[in-house]
Amino acid sequence: MPAQLIDGVALSAQLRAQVAQRAAALTAKGQQPGLAVILVGEDPASAVYVRNKVKACQDNGLHSVLERYDATMTQAALLQRIHALNADPAIHGILVQMPLPPHIDPHAVIEAIATAKDVDGFSVHSAGTLVAGLPGLRPATPYGCMKLIESTGVPLKGKHAVVIGRSNTVGKPMALLLLQANATVTVCHSGTPDIGAHTRQADVVVVAVGRRQTLTADMIKPGAIVIDVGINRNEAGKLCGDVDFAAVQEVAGWITPVPGGVGPMTITMLLANTVDAAEAAQHD
Ligand code: NAP
C-alpha cells in the first residue's frame, strides 16, 4: 500500500489560521505582531523567499517591514539597522535573509539580533536553549518538520529517528527536537560510510542534504515516516527533494512531497515564532 501523504499545505493552512487568530487578539490590544525582514544584495532566490515571508505576514494579520539594501552595504551599517530594529517596539521578530555578501560575517549579524527577536532561532543563545531543553525560539524548518511528524499521530517516544544532514539551521536542531520528543536519534552526514544501514532501522527519517536521490527505497523500513527537507531541481528543471519520492512512497508509511511538504511549514513556523515573540513582549 503506498504511503500516506503528509500534506504541508493543508497543515500550514490550519496552523496559519491559529496564528492569524492570535495576531488579531494582539492587534486588538494595540500590539500587532511585527516582523522585519532584511535582504542585502540581489540574490534572486532570496528575493523570492523574502517576498513570500512578507506576503504571509500580510495574509495573516502581522505587520511586516521589508528592508532591501545594496550588496555593497557595510557590515557596520547592517549592524546599526539591526540595533535600531532591536529597539523598535513595533517589531517583535528580525530576520536577515542568508546568504549575505561575502564581506559580511553572518555570525556577527545573527548575534546582533536581540535574543527575544531571534525568530529564525539561529543565534548561539537560541541554540543553547534547545540543547538545554529550555523554552526558546526554534529554527522554523525543523520546527515545521516536528509538526508534520506530529500530524501523523505516531508518538515519537521510543522510536528510532535518523536525521541525514547536520547543518546548524536544519540537521542539528532537528536531531535535538526529536531527542526532546524522546526519540532515539542517529545523525548521518557526508562522513557516514553506510547511511542505509542506519535508515533501514529507522521509524522516522528526516533528510536535509540538498542532493537528489539521497534516500532510496532500499534504504527504508516498511511503514517509516519520511520527511524530505531538500530542495533541488531534476534534469527537467522540476522542483524535487532529496528522496526518490516515487519509489520510497511504495515502502514508507507516511511521506512529505516536494513541493508541498516542508516548504510551506517553514514560513508558517516563522509566523508562529513572531506571534510567540509578540506575546512574550506583552508579558515583559
Ligand atoms: P547544508 O548546510 O548544505 O547542509 C547539508 C548537510 O548534508 C551537511 O551536514 C552535509 O554533511 C550533509 N551531506 C552532504 N552530502 C551528503 C551525503 N552525500 N550524504 C550524507 N550527508 C550529506 O544544507 P541545509 O541548509 O541543511 O539544507 C539542506 C537542504 O534542505 C537543501 O536542499 C536546502 O535547500 C533545503 N532546505 C529547505 C528548507 C525548506 O523550507 N524546505 C529550509 C532549509 C533548507 P557535512 O556536514 O558532513 O558536510
CSV table of C-alpha atoms in Angstrom, one decimal, residues 19-152:
chain,number,residue,atom,x,y,z
A,19,VAL,CA,-1.6,32.3,14.0
A,20,ALA,CA,-4.0,34.8,12.4
A,21,GLN,CA,-6.3,34.4,15.4
A,22,ARG,CA,-3.6,35.1,17.9
A,23,ALA,CA,-2.3,38.0,15.8
A,24,ALA,CA,-5.8,39.5,15.7
A,25,ALA,CA,-6.1,39.2,19.5
A,26,LEU,CA,-2.8,41.0,20.0
A,27,THR,CA,-3.7,43.7,17.5
A,28,ALA,CA,-7.0,44.3,19.4
A,29,LYS,CA,-4.8,45.1,22.4
A,30,GLY,CA,-2.8,47.6,20.4
A,31,GLN,CA,0.2,45.2,19.9
A,32,GLN,CA,0.1,43.9,16.3
A,33,PRO,CA,3.0,41.4,15.9
A,34,GLY,CA,5.7,42.8,13.6
A,35,LEU,CA,8.4,41.1,11.6
A,36,ALA,CA,11.3,42.9,10.0
A,37,VAL,CA,12.9,41.1,7.0
A,38,ILE,CA,16.3,42.4,5.8
A,39,LEU,CA,17.7,41.5,2.4
A,40,VAL,CA,21.2,42.5,1.4
A,41,GLY,CA,22.1,42.1,-2.3
A,42,GLU,CA,20.3,40.8,-5.3
A,43,ASP,CA,20.2,37.0,-5.0
A,44,PRO,CA,17.1,36.1,-7.0
A,45,ALA,CA,16.1,33.1,-4.8
A,46,SER,CA,16.5,35.2,-1.6
A,47,ALA,CA,14.3,37.9,-3.2
A,48,VAL,CA,11.5,35.3,-3.7
A,49,TYR,CA,11.9,33.9,-0.2
A,50,VAL,CA,11.6,37.3,1.5
A,51,ARG,CA,8.6,38.3,-0.7
A,52,ASN,CA,6.9,35.1,0.4
A,53,LYS,CA,7.6,35.8,4.0
A,54,VAL,CA,6.3,39.4,3.8
A,55,LYS,CA,3.2,38.2,1.9
A,56,ALA,CA,2.5,35.5,4.5
A,57,CYS,CA,2.7,38.2,7.2
A,58,GLN,CA,0.2,40.4,5.4
A,59,ASP,CA,-2.2,37.5,4.7
A,60,ASN,CA,-2.3,36.6,8.4
A,61,GLY,CA,-2.6,40.0,10.1
A,62,LEU,CA,1.0,40.5,11.1
A,63,HIS,CA,2.8,43.8,10.4
A,64,SER,CA,5.9,43.4,8.3
A,65,VAL,CA,8.7,45.6,7.1
A,66,LEU,CA,11.0,44.6,4.2
A,67,GLU,CA,14.3,46.4,4.1
A,68,ARG,CA,16.3,45.9,0.9
A,69,TYR,CA,19.9,47.0,0.7
A,70,ASP,CA,22.6,47.0,-2.0
A,71,ALA,CA,25.2,44.3,-1.9
A,72,THR,CA,27.8,47.0,-1.1
A,73,MET,CA,26.2,47.7,2.3
A,74,THR,CA,28.9,47.6,5.0
A,75,GLN,CA,28.7,45.2,8.0
A,76,ALA,CA,28.7,48.2,10.3
A,77,ALA,CA,25.7,49.8,8.6
A,78,LEU,CA,23.8,46.5,8.7
A,79,LEU,CA,24.5,46.1,12.5
A,80,GLN,CA,23.3,49.6,13.0
A,81,ARG,CA,20.0,48.8,11.3
A,82,ILE,CA,19.6,45.7,13.5
A,83,HIS,CA,20.3,47.7,16.6
A,84,ALA,CA,17.6,50.2,15.6
A,85,LEU,CA,15.1,47.3,15.0
A,86,ASN,CA,16.1,45.7,18.3
A,87,ALA,CA,14.9,49.0,19.9
A,88,ASP,CA,11.7,49.3,17.8
A,89,PRO,CA,8.6,48.3,19.9
A,90,ALA,CA,6.6,47.6,16.8
A,91,ILE,CA,9.0,44.9,15.7
A,92,HIS,CA,8.9,41.5,17.5
A,93,GLY,CA,11.0,39.5,15.1
A,94,ILE,CA,14.0,40.2,13.0
A,95,LEU,CA,15.1,38.0,10.1
A,96,VAL,CA,18.2,38.6,8.0
A,97,GLN,CA,18.0,36.6,4.8
A,98,MET,CA,21.0,34.4,4.2
A,99,PRO,CA,23.3,34.1,2.3
A,100,LEU,CA,24.9,37.5,3.0
A,101,PRO,CA,27.6,39.1,0.7
A,102,PRO,CA,31.0,37.6,1.5
A,103,HIS,CA,32.3,40.7,3.2
A,104,ILE,CA,29.7,40.4,5.9
A,105,ASP,CA,30.1,37.9,8.8
A,106,PRO,CA,26.8,36.0,9.2
A,107,HIS,CA,27.6,35.1,12.8
A,108,ALA,CA,28.2,38.8,13.8
A,109,VAL,CA,24.8,39.6,12.2
A,110,ILE,CA,22.9,36.8,13.8
A,111,GLU,CA,24.4,37.6,17.2
A,112,ALA,CA,23.4,41.3,16.9
A,113,ILE,CA,19.7,40.4,16.8
A,114,ALA,CA,18.1,40.7,20.3
A,115,THR,CA,17.5,37.3,21.8
A,116,ALA,CA,13.8,38.0,22.2
A,117,LYS,CA,13.5,38.9,18.5
A,118,ASP,CA,15.6,36.0,17.1
A,119,VAL,CA,12.6,34.4,15.2
A,120,ASP,CA,14.9,32.4,13.0
A,121,GLY,CA,16.3,30.7,16.1
A,122,PHE,CA,19.9,30.7,14.7
A,123,SER,CA,21.7,32.6,17.5
A,124,VAL,CA,24.0,30.8,19.9
A,125,HIS,CA,21.5,31.7,22.7
A,126,SER,CA,18.6,30.1,20.9
A,127,ALA,CA,20.6,27.1,20.0
A,128,GLY,CA,21.7,26.9,23.7
A,129,THR,CA,18.1,26.9,24.9
A,130,LEU,CA,17.4,24.0,22.6
A,131,VAL,CA,20.4,22.0,23.8
A,132,ALA,CA,19.5,22.7,27.4
A,133,GLY,CA,15.8,21.8,26.9
A,134,LEU,CA,14.7,25.3,27.9
A,135,PRO,CA,11.9,27.3,26.2
A,136,GLY,CA,13.1,29.4,23.3
A,137,LEU,CA,12.6,30.2,19.6
A,138,ARG,CA,13.1,27.2,17.4
A,139,PRO,CA,14.5,27.3,13.9
A,140,ALA,CA,11.5,27.3,11.6
A,141,THR,CA,12.3,24.4,9.3
A,142,PRO,CA,13.0,21.7,11.9
A,143,TYR,CA,10.1,23.1,14.0
A,144,GLY,CA,7.8,22.6,11.0
A,145,CYS,CA,9.2,19.1,10.4
A,146,MET,CA,8.2,18.2,14.0
A,147,LYS,CA,4.6,19.5,13.3
A,148,LEU,CA,4.5,17.4,10.2
A,149,ILE,CA,5.6,14.3,12.1
A,150,GLU,CA,3.1,15.1,14.9
A,151,SER,CA,0.3,15.3,12.3
A,152,THR,CA,0.7,11.5,11.6
